[in-house]
Amino acid sequence: SVGSEPVEGPVSITINVVDVNNHAPSFNQTDYISIVKERTPAGVPFARVFATDLDDPESPNAHLSYTLVSQIPNRDNTLFFQINSNTGEISTTAEGERLLKARESVIHSRGGDFSDSLKKRFDDYCTPTEDIPYELNPFYSCVQRAESRRLNPLEDPDFTLIVRVEDMGGESVNALNGNARVKIVVQENLWVNPGPINLREQLKGIYPMPIGKVQSNDPSAFYRLVQKERELTFPFNVTEDGDILLTEELDREDKAMYILVVFAEDSYGNQVDPPLEVQVVVDDVNDNAPICEEELSVFEVQENEPTGSPVGHLMVHDADDDNTPNALLSYSLVSQTPSSVFTIDGISGRIQAKQMLQRRDATEYHLTVRVNDPGFSTECKVLIKVIDINNELPIFEMNDYGSHNLSEDTALGHTLLTVKATDADDPGTGSSRIEFHITAGNEDGVFAMETDDNGEGRLVVAKPLNYETASSYKLQIDARNPEPLVSGLEYSAESSAVVSVTISDVDEAPVFDMDILDVTVPEDTKEGATLLKIDAKDPEGKEILFKMEGDTKGWLEIDPATGEIKIKNKAVLDRETVEALHFTVVAFEKANPELSSEREVSVRLLDVNDNVPKLTENQAFICVKKPQPIVLTALDADADPFGAPFTFSLAQGKKSPNWDLSAVDGTSAKLTLKKSPSEDKTFLIPINIKDNAGMGITQKFEVRVCNCTELGYCFTEPGVHAGVLGMPTTIGILAGTVGFIALVLIIAFHRIKKDNQKKAVLGETDAIL
């Protein structure tokens, strides 16, 4: 009833079940073991704990927070470790990065025997007073026990951390909690970069020549060396013991530095240490003579220039290292003809006139300059021309080139007009050569002048025109000589010209604000969420719209008016299907859709832990007489760190009397039969597989234990079937089968008589039979 009035008919009642905090969070394991290297940077995770809570994940009851309760030992109250309260990742503190130190231990190389390495180390440090066997020497036994503990960190960790996880974000006194221990071993970081390695070029010796050494933290590691740059020659190699070898002489002038990338890998090719980039610097030796950049260096100097006037710098190159004395050059004059009127700076190669020059004395001078480095000498030839004084101005053929019009979509490099000027000084000299420069009206550098040697210059478009920015220009062009004018003479209006340029507006396509549009989002981003907003505008200010092309998955949509790209309703992003979405966004004028621009857009999907590892096979068999372990392999579509390595365990959580399960590698485990059954039997074994983040499910694996043939296949001996039929039953079934076949034949015969298409009917009869 509603109030006091009865209600007839069905009534809908909604009951909301509210979660209460009745489950404590629990770690996926109670004891963790981890290794941290010396000098691990502070804040970089090297281990992680993981906990779950069965309460409602959308409520605070399942909001977990991790804390570090204690560190054992903790001398001087200095914490070496810290934990991320949200992720459970464990890293070193600044003090840990600085102070953590591994205990000294015996290191043995790949393939070596621990016992032999220990005995050698013992002999190096201890001098026995009498010949006592190692096994009877109490000091050796003590060292042996200590080193054995180092090989099993669980027995003797350097640090033990007590970590706690609390629900309700750890902010309530009523929060429930769980605890775990993390045992940490500080390991010496043997994987140290030996670079930079300095080598002299043209080094004489026996090759291959050892130049450095690397040592992995894994004694069984295999080393591999590659070059970072793609060079045709790579004269380096690495041995199985980590010795880096140089295979031939180096030439610094060919290559001054090499970057070697050294990998340490296990037998499966997996990296056991991060790659090292080793620099090899080739030191210079003086093996190159100076080289004159020109076979004949030509300079010009005006007559009547004052004493000491600069003529020019002699350009000489030495291929040796500029930062060494090997490329330190000295200059000296060997000869001058017809007379000695020039000097040269011994350090810079700067040539100067010792006196005022006159063309009537000589129009050309020939010099020989010797250039030395500490070990070599070269002679360079120099020609100095004495040219007429620059006492004539360049004069334009006209000083106003009028008005010109350009549309704003004019191509770059387009020539607007050609200007001309003349100079009455001696032809072919710097005094008569004319250069053109825009000196006014071109503040944004839209135009440029191109000059030739015939007194002509071309005004060209150097940058894109934009009517909306500037609709007109008034340019001033000056004609100038590379040689200075004689004293008292200055350029006049005759050496300048003007030109006016107007820009015509063109209806242009929309312009995007960014050339590269790239965004990264988690794959569990919910439907309707905005991924990014495309910004574009029309140069003329017209209304524009957006559309999207090339979304092959159909997961996204774009707002035509705003350019916002969102996830469609009911669309689910999945990185395991595609790691990135690539499509095109088109911006176009509403009034003229043909006028459009395009941009490529990439949406990259970040992985989340939304897949569990699954067995690739769910059944197998074992032969009783020759039982072999079964290798179970699992796959997880997620990427690191939500994929491998996996944790395999029997679901009941305790040892089984019949089966043993042990890890093979990060994705496989070995299932071994410990006790054979007395008869053929099929087992359904629950296997629990968790990924690197502790997420997983229990899966059934069917194993048939049976007798096998010589070829290794299961078989069942005659007479052992549980449901064997007797003789009367067998005869009855046989008679019934024969009668059915006879009936089919009679029906087929009558059909053949009624149908002339004998082949088709016979075909049907065959099908029936």
XYZ file of C-alpha atoms in Angstrom, residues 1-2 6-13:
10
model
C 0.000 0.000 0.000
C 0.992 3.614 -0.482
C -3.879 -0.190 -1.363
C -2.196 -0.414 -4.794
C -3.149 -3.058 -7.288
C -0.843 -4.533 -9.891
C 2.925 -5.111 -9.986
C 5.169 -2.816 -7.988
C 8.870 -2.241 -8.858
C 11.160 -2.231 -5.840
